[in-house]
């Protein structure tokens, strides 16, 4: 007699139907919280849904956000860098005396560069901090995804 394969022990019947947001009004309210007044009108309906859809949702048959995610991460990194440069409160470095009497180039736009470090950027863009920010703006409730074991 031949036995059947081992049953799938990770499947839980109580989680068989994973609910995701399908309400466009809820999505629009989330965009207003994140982008401000009329934030729901800045993007087309398709782009709004793509931005909150993970490839695990509906097995990737509908569009998902991989490319938008890549672009969004680069934009967030750029904005964080610009903020760190503008908000730099580092003390100016003491002037070094050059044996030949040369002076280094100085410009007001370059003064904040000392505050732009990889460690500071990593601290600002930490995953825990960005997850807390997403939770604060209610993005967790509108994301469309499917857990691995459901």
Short mmCIF file of N, CA, C and O in Angstrom, two decimals:
data_model
loop_
_atom_site.label_atom_id
_atom_site.label_comp_id
_atom_site.label_asym_id
_atom_site.label_seq_id
_atom_site.Cartn_x
_atom_site.Cartn_y
_atom_site.Cartn_z
N UNK A 1 0.83 -1.16 0.00
CA UNK A 1 0.00 0.00 0.00
C UNK A 1 0.89 1.25 0.00
O UNK A 1 1.86 1.33 0.72
N UNK A 2 0.49 2.20 -0.78
CA UNK A 2 1.27 3.42 -0.91
C UNK A 2 0.67 4.51 -0.02
O UNK A 2 -0.54 4.70 -0.01
N UNK A 3 1.51 5.23 0.70
CA UNK A 3 1.01 6.27 1.60
C UNK A 3 0.98 7.62 0.89
O UNK A 3 1.75 7.88 -0.03
N UNK A 4 0.10 8.44 1.35
CA UNK A 4 0.02 9.80 0.83
C UNK A 4 1.19 10.60 1.39
O UNK A 4 1.77 10.25 2.41
N UNK A 5 1.50 11.72 0.75
CA UNK A 5 2.55 12.61 1.24
C UNK A 5 2.15 13.19 2.59
O UNK A 5 1.00 13.16 3.00
N UNK A 6 3.12 13.72 3.28
CA UNK A 6 2.86 14.32 4.60
C UNK A 6 1.93 15.52 4.43
O UNK A 6 2.03 16.27 3.45
N UNK A 7 1.00 15.67 5.37
CA UNK A 7 0.09 16.81 5.26
C UNK A 7 0.83 18.13 5.46
O UNK A 7 1.87 18.17 6.11
N UNK A 8 0.31 19.16 4.89
CA UNK A 8 0.91 20.48 5.01
C UNK A 8 0.61 21.02 6.41
O UNK A 8 -0.48 21.47 6.69
N UNK A 9 1.56 20.95 7.28
CA UNK A 9 1.36 21.37 8.67
C UNK A 9 1.38 22.89 8.83
O UNK A 9 0.96 23.41 9.84
N UNK A 10 1.87 23.62 7.85
CA UNK A 10 1.93 25.07 7.96
C UNK A 10 0.59 25.72 7.61
O UNK A 10 0.35 26.87 7.93
N UNK A 11 -0.30 24.99 6.96
CA UNK A 11 -1.60 25.55 6.58
C UNK A 11 -2.52 25.62 7.79
O UNK A 11 -2.66 24.66 8.54
N UNK A 12 -3.10 26.77 7.99
CA UNK A 12 -4.06 26.95 9.08
C UNK A 12 -5.39 27.35 8.49
O UNK A 12 -5.50 28.41 7.86
N UNK A 13 -6.44 26.55 8.66
CA UNK A 13 -7.73 26.87 8.06
C UNK A 13 -8.29 28.22 8.50
O UNK A 13 -8.95 28.89 7.73
N UNK A 14 -7.99 28.64 9.73
CA UNK A 14 -8.53 29.92 10.20
C UNK A 14 -7.92 31.11 9.46
O UNK A 14 -8.44 32.21 9.48
N UNK A 15 -6.78 30.89 8.79
CA UNK A 15 -6.14 31.96 8.04
C UNK A 15 -6.24 31.76 6.53
O UNK A 15 -5.52 32.39 5.78
N UNK A 16 -7.10 30.88 6.10
CA UNK A 16 -7.17 30.56 4.68
C UNK A 16 -7.57 31.76 3.83
O UNK A 16 -7.11 31.93 2.72
N UNK A 17 -8.40 32.62 4.36
CA UNK A 17 -8.84 33.80 3.62
C UNK A 17 -8.16 35.02 4.22
O UNK A 17 -8.57 35.51 5.27
N UNK A 18 -7.11 35.49 3.60
CA UNK A 18 -6.40 36.67 4.10
C UNK A 18 -7.01 37.91 3.46
O UNK A 18 -7.01 38.06 2.24
N UNK A 19 -7.52 38.78 4.29
CA UNK A 19 -8.22 39.96 3.80
C UNK A 19 -7.23 41.11 3.54
O UNK A 19 -6.37 41.38 4.36
N UNK A 20 -7.39 41.73 2.39
CA UNK A 20 -6.61 42.92 2.06
C UNK A 20 -7.56 44.05 1.72
O UNK A 20 -8.75 43.82 1.45
N UNK A 21 -7.05 45.23 1.69
CA UNK A 21 -7.88 46.39 1.40
C UNK A 21 -8.34 46.38 -0.06
O UNK A 21 -7.54 46.20 -0.98
N UNK A 22 -9.62 46.56 -0.27
CA UNK A 22 -10.19 46.70 -1.62
C UNK A 22 -10.94 48.02 -1.75
O UNK A 22 -11.51 48.30 -2.78
N UNK A 23 -10.94 48.82 -0.68
CA UNK A 23 -11.72 50.04 -0.62
C UNK A 23 -10.90 51.22 -1.16
O UNK A 23 -9.92 51.63 -0.53
N UNK A 24 -11.30 51.80 -2.30
CA UNK A 24 -10.56 52.95 -2.83
C UNK A 24 -10.62 54.17 -1.91
O UNK A 24 -9.67 54.96 -1.86
N UNK A 25 -11.69 54.32 -1.15
CA UNK A 25 -11.80 55.44 -0.22
C UNK A 25 -10.75 55.36 0.88
O UNK A 25 -10.15 56.37 1.27
N UNK A 26 -10.53 54.16 1.41
CA UNK A 26 -9.53 53.95 2.45
C UNK A 26 -8.13 54.25 1.89
O UNK A 26 -7.30 54.86 2.57
N UNK A 27 -7.89 53.83 0.65
CA UNK A 27 -6.61 54.10 0.01
C UNK A 27 -6.42 55.61 -0.18
O UNK A 27 -5.34 56.15 0.10
N UNK A 28 -7.46 56.30 -0.64
CA UNK A 28 -7.37 57.75 -0.83
C UNK A 28 -7.09 58.47 0.48
O UNK A 28 -6.28 59.41 0.53
N UNK A 29 -7.72 58.05 1.57
CA UNK A 29 -7.48 58.68 2.87
C UNK A 29 -6.03 58.47 3.32
O UNK A 29 -5.42 59.37 3.91
N UNK A 30 -5.47 57.30 3.02
CA UNK A 30 -4.06 57.05 3.36
C UNK A 30 -3.14 57.98 2.57
O UNK A 30 -2.18 58.53 3.12
N UNK A 31 -3.44 58.17 1.29
CA UNK A 31 -2.61 59.07 0.48
C UNK A 31 -2.75 60.52 0.96
O UNK A 31 -1.77 61.27 0.92
N UNK A 32 -3.91 60.92 1.42
CA UNK A 32 -4.08 62.27 1.95
C UNK A 32 -3.26 62.44 3.22
O UNK A 32 -2.62 63.48 3.43
N UNK A 33 -3.22 61.40 4.08
CA UNK A 33 -2.41 61.48 5.30
C UNK A 33 -0.92 61.59 4.96
O UNK A 33 -0.19 62.31 5.62
N UNK A 34 -0.47 60.88 3.93
CA UNK A 34 0.95 60.87 3.59
C UNK A 34 1.35 62.10 2.78
O UNK A 34 2.35 62.75 3.06
N UNK A 35 0.55 62.44 1.77
CA UNK A 35 0.92 63.50 0.83
C UNK A 35 0.25 64.84 1.08
O UNK A 35 0.54 65.80 0.39
N UNK A 36 -0.65 64.90 2.04
CA UNK A 36 -1.31 66.16 2.35
C UNK A 36 -2.60 66.34 1.57
O UNK A 36 -3.07 65.44 0.88
N UNK A 37 -3.17 67.53 1.68
CA UNK A 37 -4.43 67.85 1.01
C UNK A 37 -4.31 67.55 -0.48
O UNK A 37 -3.31 67.89 -1.11
N UNK A 38 -5.32 66.94 -1.03
CA UNK A 38 -5.36 66.53 -2.44
C UNK A 38 -4.27 65.51 -2.80
O UNK A 38 -3.94 65.33 -3.96
N UNK A 39 -3.72 64.84 -1.80
CA UNK A 39 -2.72 63.80 -2.06
C UNK A 39 -3.29 62.63 -2.84
O UNK A 39 -2.58 61.94 -3.57
N UNK A 40 -4.60 62.44 -2.72
CA UNK A 40 -5.25 61.35 -3.46
C UNK A 40 -5.42 61.68 -4.93
O UNK A 40 -5.72 60.81 -5.74
N UNK A 41 -5.20 62.92 -5.31
CA UNK A 41 -5.38 63.33 -6.70
C UNK A 41 -4.05 63.46 -7.46
O UNK A 41 -4.04 63.75 -8.65
N UNK A 42 -2.93 63.24 -6.77
CA UNK A 42 -1.62 63.38 -7.40
C UNK A 42 -1.27 62.22 -8.32
O UNK A 42 -0.50 62.38 -9.25
N UNK A 43 -1.81 61.04 -8.04
CA UNK A 43 -1.48 59.85 -8.81
C UNK A 43 -2.73 59.29 -9.46
O UNK A 43 -3.84 59.48 -8.98
N UNK A 44 -2.54 58.55 -10.54
CA UNK A 44 -3.67 57.88 -11.17
C UNK A 44 -4.11 56.72 -10.28
O UNK A 44 -3.35 56.25 -9.43
N UNK A 45 -5.33 56.24 -10.50
CA UNK A 45 -5.83 55.11 -9.70
C UNK A 45 -4.92 53.90 -9.84
O UNK A 45 -4.63 53.21 -8.87
N UNK A 46 -4.46 53.63 -11.05
CA UNK A 46 -3.60 52.46 -11.27
C UNK A 46 -2.30 52.57 -10.49
O UNK A 46 -1.88 51.61 -9.82
N UNK A 47 -1.66 53.72 -10.51
CA UNK A 47 -0.39 53.90 -9.81
C UNK A 47 -0.60 53.83 -8.30
O UNK A 47 0.22 53.27 -7.57
N UNK A 48 -1.71 54.39 -7.81
CA UNK A 48 -1.99 54.32 -6.37
C UNK A 48 -2.08 52.87 -5.91
O UNK A 48 -1.52 52.51 -4.87
N UNK A 49 -2.78 52.02 -6.67
CA UNK A 49 -2.92 50.61 -6.29
C UNK A 49 -1.60 49.86 -6.47
O UNK A 49 -1.24 49.01 -5.65
N UNK A 50 -0.86 50.16 -7.54
CA UNK A 50 0.43 49.49 -7.75
C UNK A 50 1.40 49.78 -6.62
O UNK A 50 2.15 48.90 -6.19
N UNK A 51 1.39 51.01 -6.13
CA UNK A 51 2.34 51.40 -5.08
C UNK A 51 2.13 50.64 -3.79
O UNK A 51 3.07 50.48 -3.01
N UNK A 52 0.94 50.15 -3.53
CA UNK A 52 0.66 49.44 -2.27
C UNK A 52 0.48 47.94 -2.47
O UNK A 52 0.02 47.24 -1.58
N UNK A 53 0.85 47.43 -3.64
CA UNK A 53 0.66 46.00 -3.95
C UNK A 53 2.00 45.28 -4.03
O UNK A 53 2.85 45.63 -4.84
N UNK A 54 2.15 44.27 -3.20
CA UNK A 54 3.35 43.43 -3.20
C UNK A 54 3.15 42.30 -4.22
O UNK A 54 2.03 41.91 -4.51
N UNK A 55 4.24 41.74 -4.72
CA UNK A 55 4.12 40.69 -5.73
C UNK A 55 3.50 39.41 -5.20
O UNK A 55 3.05 38.57 -5.97
N UNK A 56 3.45 39.24 -3.88
CA UNK A 56 2.81 38.06 -3.32
C UNK A 56 1.29 38.12 -3.43
O UNK A 56 0.62 37.10 -3.36
N UNK A 57 0.74 39.31 -3.63
CA UNK A 57 -0.71 39.47 -3.73
C UNK A 57 -1.17 38.92 -5.07
O UNK A 57 -0.66 39.28 -6.12
N UNK A 58 -2.13 38.03 -5.05
CA UNK A 58 -2.71 37.43 -6.25
C UNK A 58 -1.64 36.80 -7.15
O UNK A 58 -1.74 36.83 -8.36
N UNK A 59 -0.60 36.27 -6.53
CA UNK A 59 0.49 35.57 -7.23
C UNK A 59 1.12 36.42 -8.33
O UNK A 59 1.60 35.90 -9.34
N UNK A 60 1.09 37.72 -8.18
CA UNK A 60 1.71 38.62 -9.14
C UNK A 60 0.96 38.78 -10.44
O UNK A 60 1.47 39.36 -11.38
N UNK A 61 -0.27 38.23 -10.52
CA UNK A 61 -1.04 38.36 -11.76
C UNK A 61 -1.42 39.80 -12.04
O UNK A 61 -1.49 40.22 -13.18
N UNK A 62 -1.69 40.53 -10.98
CA UNK A 62 -1.94 41.96 -11.14
C UNK A 62 -0.60 42.66 -11.01
O UNK A 62 0.39 42.08 -10.60
N UNK A 63 -0.55 43.91 -11.36
CA UNK A 63 0.72 44.63 -11.25
C UNK A 63 1.18 44.71 -9.80
O UNK A 63 0.38 44.59 -8.88
N UNK A 64 2.48 44.87 -9.59
CA UNK A 64 3.01 45.01 -8.25
C UNK A 64 4.10 46.07 -8.24
O UNK A 64 4.47 46.61 -9.28
N UNK A 65 4.62 46.37 -7.06
CA UNK A 65 5.39 47.59 -6.85
C UNK A 65 6.91 47.46 -6.87
O UNK A 65 7.58 48.33 -6.34
N UNK A 66 7.50 46.47 -7.46
CA UNK A 66 8.95 46.33 -7.42
C UNK A 66 9.68 47.52 -8.03
O UNK A 66 10.60 48.07 -7.45
N UNK A 67 9.29 47.92 -9.21
CA UNK A 67 9.96 49.06 -9.86
C UNK A 67 9.67 50.36 -9.15
O UNK A 67 10.55 51.20 -8.98
N UNK A 68 8.42 50.55 -8.72
CA UNK A 68 8.08 51.75 -7.97
C UNK A 68 8.83 51.77 -6.65
O UNK A 68 9.25 52.83 -6.18
N UNK A 69 8.99 50.62 -6.03
CA UNK A 69 9.70 50.52 -4.76
C UNK A 69 11.16 50.94 -4.94
O UNK A 69 11.70 51.70 -4.13
N UNK A 70 11.80 50.48 -6.00
CA UNK A 70 13.19 50.84 -6.26
C UNK A 70 13.31 52.36 -6.44
O UNK A 70 14.17 53.00 -5.84
N UNK A 71 12.44 52.92 -7.27
CA UNK A 71 12.47 54.36 -7.51
C UNK A 71 12.17 55.13 -6.23
O UNK A 71 12.84 56.12 -5.91
N UNK A 72 11.19 54.68 -5.47
CA UNK A 72 10.84 55.35 -4.23
C UNK A 72 11.97 55.35 -3.22
O UNK A 72 12.21 56.35 -2.54
N UNK A 73 12.69 54.24 -3.12
CA UNK A 73 13.82 54.17 -2.19
C UNK A 73 14.90 55.17 -2.57
O UNK A 73 15.49 55.82 -1.71
N UNK A 74 15.18 55.29 -3.86
CA UNK A 74 16.19 56.26 -4.30
C UNK A 74 15.75 57.69 -4.01
O UNK A 74 16.56 58.53 -3.61
N UNK A 75 14.47 57.98 -4.18
CA UNK A 75 13.96 59.33 -3.90
C UNK A 75 14.04 59.63 -2.41
O UNK A 75 14.45 60.73 -2.01
N UNK A 76 13.69 58.66 -1.57
CA UNK A 76 13.77 58.85 -0.12
C UNK A 76 15.22 59.06 0.30
O UNK A 76 15.52 59.93 1.13
N UNK A 77 16.16 58.30 -0.28
CA UNK A 77 17.57 58.49 0.03
C UNK A 77 18.05 59.88 -0.38
O UNK A 77 18.79 60.54 0.35
N UNK A 78 17.63 60.34 -1.54
CA UNK A 78 18.00 61.67 -2.01
C UNK A 78 17.46 62.74 -1.07
O UNK A 78 18.18 63.65 -0.67
N UNK A 79 16.18 62.63 -0.72
CA UNK A 79 15.58 63.63 0.17
C UNK A 79 16.23 63.63 1.55
O UNK A 79 16.43 64.69 2.16
N UNK A 80 16.57 62.44 2.05
CA UNK A 80 17.26 62.36 3.34
C UNK A 80 18.63 63.03 3.26
O UNK A 80 19.02 63.76 4.17
N UNK A 81 19.34 62.81 2.17
CA UNK A 81 20.66 63.43 2.00
C UNK A 81 20.54 64.95 1.91
O UNK A 81 21.31 65.68 2.55
N UNK A 82 19.57 65.43 1.15
CA UNK A 82 19.37 66.88 1.04
C UNK A 82 19.02 67.49 2.40
O UNK A 82 19.50 68.57 2.74
N UNK A 83 18.20 66.78 3.17
CA UNK A 83 17.84 67.28 4.50
C UNK A 83 19.06 67.32 5.42
O UNK A 83 19.25 68.29 6.16
N UNK A 84 19.88 66.28 5.38
CA UNK A 84 21.06 66.24 6.24
C UNK A 84 22.04 67.35 5.88
O UNK A 84 22.67 67.94 6.76
N UNK A 85 22.16 67.65 4.60
CA UNK A 85 23.06 68.73 4.18
C UNK A 85 22.51 70.07 4.65
O UNK A 85 23.24 70.90 5.20
N UNK A 86 21.21 70.28 4.48
CA UNK A 86 20.60 71.56 4.85
C UNK A 86 20.55 71.76 6.36
O UNK A 86 20.66 72.88 6.85
N UNK A 87 20.39 70.67 7.11
CA UNK A 87 20.23 70.78 8.56
C UNK A 87 21.52 70.54 9.32
O UNK A 87 21.49 70.41 10.54
N UNK A 88 22.61 70.49 8.64
CA UNK A 88 23.88 70.20 9.30
C UNK A 88 24.24 71.32 10.27
O UNK A 88 24.24 72.49 9.93
N UNK A 89 24.56 70.92 11.49
CA UNK A 89 24.94 71.89 12.51
C UNK A 89 26.36 71.63 12.99
O UNK A 89 26.70 71.91 14.13
N UNK A 90 27.16 71.09 12.11
CA UNK A 90 28.53 70.79 12.51
C UNK A 90 29.32 72.09 12.64
O UNK A 90 29.06 73.07 11.96
N UNK A 91 30.26 72.06 13.52
CA UNK A 91 31.11 73.23 13.70
C UNK A 91 32.13 73.26 12.57
O UNK A 91 32.60 72.22 12.12
N UNK A 92 32.47 74.43 12.13
CA UNK A 92 33.45 74.51 11.03
C UNK A 92 34.81 73.96 11.48
O UNK A 92 35.21 74.11 12.64
N UNK A 93 35.46 73.33 10.56
CA UNK A 93 36.78 72.77 10.85
C UNK A 93 37.79 73.90 10.96
O UNK A 93 37.69 74.90 10.24
N UNK A 94 38.77 73.75 11.84
CA UNK A 94 39.78 74.81 11.94
C UNK A 94 40.58 74.90 10.64
O UNK A 94 40.86 73.89 10.00
N UNK A 95 40.90 76.11 10.29
CA UNK A 95 41.65 76.33 9.05
C UNK A 95 43.07 75.80 9.21
O UNK A 95 43.74 76.06 10.21
N UNK A 96 43.50 75.05 8.23
CA UNK A 96 44.86 74.52 8.24
C UNK A 96 45.76 75.52 7.52
O UNK A 96 45.38 76.12 6.51
N UNK A 97 46.93 75.68 8.02
CA UNK A 97 47.89 76.59 7.40
C UNK A 97 48.64 75.81 6.34
O UNK A 97 49.24 74.77 6.60
N UNK A 98 48.61 76.32 5.13
CA UNK A 98 49.30 75.69 4.02
C UNK A 98 50.68 76.31 3.87
O UNK A 98 50.83 77.55 3.93
N UNK A 99 51.69 75.50 3.66
CA UNK A 99 53.06 76.01 3.55
C UNK A 99 53.23 76.92 2.34
O UNK A 99 54.08 77.81 2.34
N UNK A 100 52.40 76.73 1.33
CA UNK A 100 52.51 77.54 0.12
C UNK A 100 51.53 78.72 0.11
O UNK A 100 51.44 79.45 -0.86
N UNK A 101 50.77 78.86 1.20
CA UNK A 101 49.85 79.99 1.31
C UNK A 101 48.56 79.81 0.53
O UNK A 101 47.85 80.79 0.27
N UNK A 102 48.24 78.57 0.17
CA UNK A 102 47.00 78.33 -0.57
C UNK A 102 45.82 78.27 0.39
O UNK A 102 45.98 77.90 1.55
N UNK A 103 44.65 78.62 -0.10
CA UNK A 103 43.43 78.53 0.69
C UNK A 103 42.48 77.55 0.01
O UNK A 103 42.30 77.62 -1.20
N UNK A 104 41.86 76.67 0.79
CA UNK A 104 40.91 75.73 0.18
C UNK A 104 39.67 76.48 -0.30
O UNK A 104 39.30 77.52 0.24
N UNK A 105 39.05 75.93 -1.32
CA UNK A 105 37.83 76.54 -1.87
C UNK A 105 36.72 76.44 -0.84
O UNK A 105 36.49 75.40 -0.23
N UNK A 106 36.01 77.55 -0.64
CA UNK A 106 34.89 77.57 0.30
C UNK A 106 33.68 78.14 -0.42
O UNK A 106 33.80 79.09 -1.21
N UNK A 107 32.54 77.53 -0.14
CA UNK A 107 31.29 78.00 -0.72
C UNK A 107 30.18 77.67 0.28
O UNK A 107 30.21 76.60 0.90
N UNK A 108 29.19 78.56 0.44
CA UNK A 108 28.11 78.29 1.40
C UNK A 108 27.36 76.98 1.13
O UNK A 108 26.90 76.32 2.05
N UNK A 109 27.25 76.59 -0.13
CA UNK A 109 26.52 75.37 -0.46
C UNK A 109 27.26 74.11 -0.01
O UNK A 109 26.65 73.05 0.12
N UNK A 110 28.55 74.22 0.25
CA UNK A 110 29.34 73.06 0.65
C UNK A 110 29.49 72.91 2.15
O UNK A 110 30.04 71.93 2.63
N UNK A 111 28.98 73.86 2.92
CA UNK A 111 29.18 73.84 4.37
C UNK A 111 28.51 72.65 5.05
O UNK A 111 28.99 72.16 6.05
N UNK A 112 27.39 72.18 4.55
CA UNK A 112 26.67 71.09 5.20
C UNK A 112 27.18 69.71 4.86
O UNK A 112 26.68 68.72 5.41
N UNK A 113 28.15 69.59 3.99
CA UNK A 113 28.62 68.27 3.58
C UNK A 113 29.22 67.46 4.72
O UNK A 113 29.18 66.24 4.71
N UNK A 114 29.75 68.13 5.72
CA UNK A 114 30.34 67.40 6.85
C UNK A 114 29.26 66.60 7.60
O UNK A 114 29.56 65.58 8.21
N UNK A 115 28.01 67.04 7.55
CA UNK A 115 26.93 66.34 8.23
C UNK A 115 26.38 65.16 7.46
O UNK A 115 25.56 64.41 7.96
N UNK A 116 26.84 64.97 6.23
CA UNK A 116 26.35 63.88 5.39
C UNK A 116 27.32 62.70 5.49
O UNK A 116 28.32 62.64 4.81
N UNK A 117 26.99 61.77 6.38
CA UNK A 117 27.82 60.58 6.54
C UNK A 117 26.96 59.35 6.33
O UNK A 117 25.73 59.39 6.48
N UNK A 118 27.59 58.26 6.00
CA UNK A 118 26.87 57.00 5.77
C UNK A 118 26.19 56.52 7.05
O UNK A 118 25.06 56.04 7.01
N UNK A 119 26.86 56.67 8.18
CA UNK A 119 26.28 56.22 9.45
C UNK A 119 25.02 57.03 9.78
O UNK A 119 24.01 56.47 10.22
N UNK A 120 25.07 58.32 9.57
CA UNK A 120 23.91 59.17 9.86
C UNK A 120 22.77 58.85 8.90
O UNK A 120 21.61 58.79 9.30
N UNK A 121 23.11 58.62 7.64
CA UNK A 121 22.09 58.28 6.65
C UNK A 121 21.42 56.94 7.00
O UNK A 121 20.21 56.80 6.91
N UNK A 122 22.22 55.96 7.40
CA UNK A 122 21.66 54.66 7.79
C UNK A 122 20.77 54.79 9.02
O UNK A 122 19.74 54.11 9.11
N UNK A 123 21.13 55.67 9.95
CA UNK A 123 20.32 55.87 11.14
C UNK A 123 18.98 56.52 10.78
O UNK A 123 17.93 56.15 11.32
N UNK A 124 19.00 57.46 9.85
CA UNK A 124 17.76 58.14 9.44
C UNK A 124 16.86 57.19 8.67
O UNK A 124 15.64 57.18 8.85
N UNK A 125 17.44 56.35 7.83
CA UNK A 125 16.66 55.46 6.97
C UNK A 125 16.54 54.05 7.52
O UNK A 125 16.25 53.11 6.77
N UNK A 126 16.72 53.88 8.81
CA UNK A 126 16.61 52.58 9.45
C UNK A 126 15.24 51.96 9.18
O UNK A 126 14.22 52.66 9.20
N UNK A 127 15.20 50.66 8.92
CA UNK A 127 13.94 49.99 8.59
C UNK A 127 12.91 50.11 9.70
O UNK A 127 11.72 50.24 9.44
N UNK A 128 13.35 50.05 10.95
CA UNK A 128 12.40 50.18 12.06
C UNK A 128 11.76 51.56 12.07
O UNK A 128 10.57 51.70 12.30
N UNK A 129 12.57 52.58 11.81
CA UNK A 129 12.03 53.95 11.79
C UNK A 129 11.07 54.15 10.63
O UNK A 129 10.02 54.77 10.80
N UNK A 130 11.42 53.64 9.46
CA UNK A 130 10.51 53.81 8.32
C UNK A 130 9.25 52.98 8.50
O UNK A 130 8.17 53.41 8.08
N UNK A 131 9.35 51.82 9.15
CA UNK A 131 8.16 51.02 9.43
C UNK A 131 7.24 51.74 10.41
O UNK A 131 6.01 51.73 10.25
N UNK A 132 7.81 52.39 11.41
CA UNK A 132 7.01 53.16 12.36
C UNK A 132 6.32 54.33 11.65
O UNK A 132 5.17 54.65 11.95
N UNK A 133 7.02 54.94 10.72
CA UNK A 133 6.44 56.04 9.96
C UNK A 133 5.27 55.56 9.10
O UNK A 133 4.22 56.19 9.04
N UNK A 134 5.46 54.42 8.44
CA UNK A 134 4.38 53.85 7.63
C UNK A 134 3.19 53.49 8.49
O UNK A 134 2.03 53.71 8.10
N UNK A 135 3.45 52.96 9.67
CA UNK A 135 2.37 52.62 10.60
C UNK A 135 1.65 53.88 11.08
O UNK A 135 0.42 53.91 11.18
N UNK A 136 2.40 54.93 11.35
CA UNK A 136 1.82 56.19 11.81
C UNK A 136 0.86 56.77 10.77
O UNK A 136 -0.20 57.31 11.11
N UNK A 137 1.20 56.65 9.51
CA UNK A 137 0.36 57.18 8.44
C UNK A 137 -0.71 56.20 7.96
O UNK A 137 -1.45 56.48 7.04
N UNK A 138 -0.76 55.02 8.56
CA UNK A 138 -1.81 54.07 8.24
C UNK A 138 -1.60 53.30 6.94
O UNK A 138 -2.55 52.76 6.37
N UNK A 139 -0.37 53.20 6.50
CA UNK A 139 -0.10 52.48 5.25
C UNK A 139 -0.23 50.98 5.42
O UNK A 139 -0.52 50.27 4.46
N UNK A 140 -0.07 50.49 6.62
CA UNK A 140 -0.17 49.05 6.88
C UNK A 140 -1.57 48.55 6.53
O UNK A 140 -1.73 47.46 5.98
N UNK A 141 -2.58 49.36 6.81
CA UNK A 141 -3.96 48.96 6.55
C UNK A 141 -4.37 48.95 5.10
O UNK A 141 -5.42 48.41 4.75
N UNK A 142 -3.56 49.54 4.22
CA UNK A 142 -3.94 49.58 2.80
C UNK A 142 -3.01 48.73 1.92
O UNK A 142 -3.27 48.57 0.73
N UNK A 143 -1.93 48.20 2.50
CA UNK A 143 -1.02 47.36 1.71
C UNK A 143 -1.73 46.09 1.25
O UNK A 143 -2.50 45.50 2.00
N UNK A 144 -1.44 45.69 0.03
CA UNK A 144 -2.00 44.44 -0.50
C UNK A 144 -0.88 43.43 -0.66
O UNK A 144 0.03 43.62 -1.47
N UNK A 145 -0.93 42.37 0.13
CA UNK A 145 0.08 41.33 0.12
C UNK A 145 -0.54 40.08 0.68
O UNK A 145 -1.67 40.08 1.14
N UNK A 146 0.20 38.98 0.63
CA UNK A 146 -0.27 37.72 1.17
C UNK A 146 0.85 37.08 1.98
O UNK A 146 1.94 36.89 1.45
N UNK A 147 0.59 36.74 3.23
CA UNK A 147 1.63 36.08 4.03
C UNK A 147 2.05 34.76 3.42
O UNK A 147 1.27 34.11 2.73
N UNK A 148 3.25 34.35 3.67
CA UNK A 148 3.83 33.16 3.05
C UNK A 148 3.06 31.88 3.35
O UNK A 148 2.86 31.05 2.48
N UNK A 149 2.61 31.70 4.57
CA UNK A 149 2.02 30.42 4.97
C UNK A 149 0.51 30.41 4.91
O UNK A 149 -0.13 29.59 5.54
N UNK A 150 -0.09 31.29 4.15
CA UNK A 150 -1.56 31.29 4.05
C UNK A 150 -1.95 30.77 2.69
O UNK A 150 -1.39 31.03 1.69
#
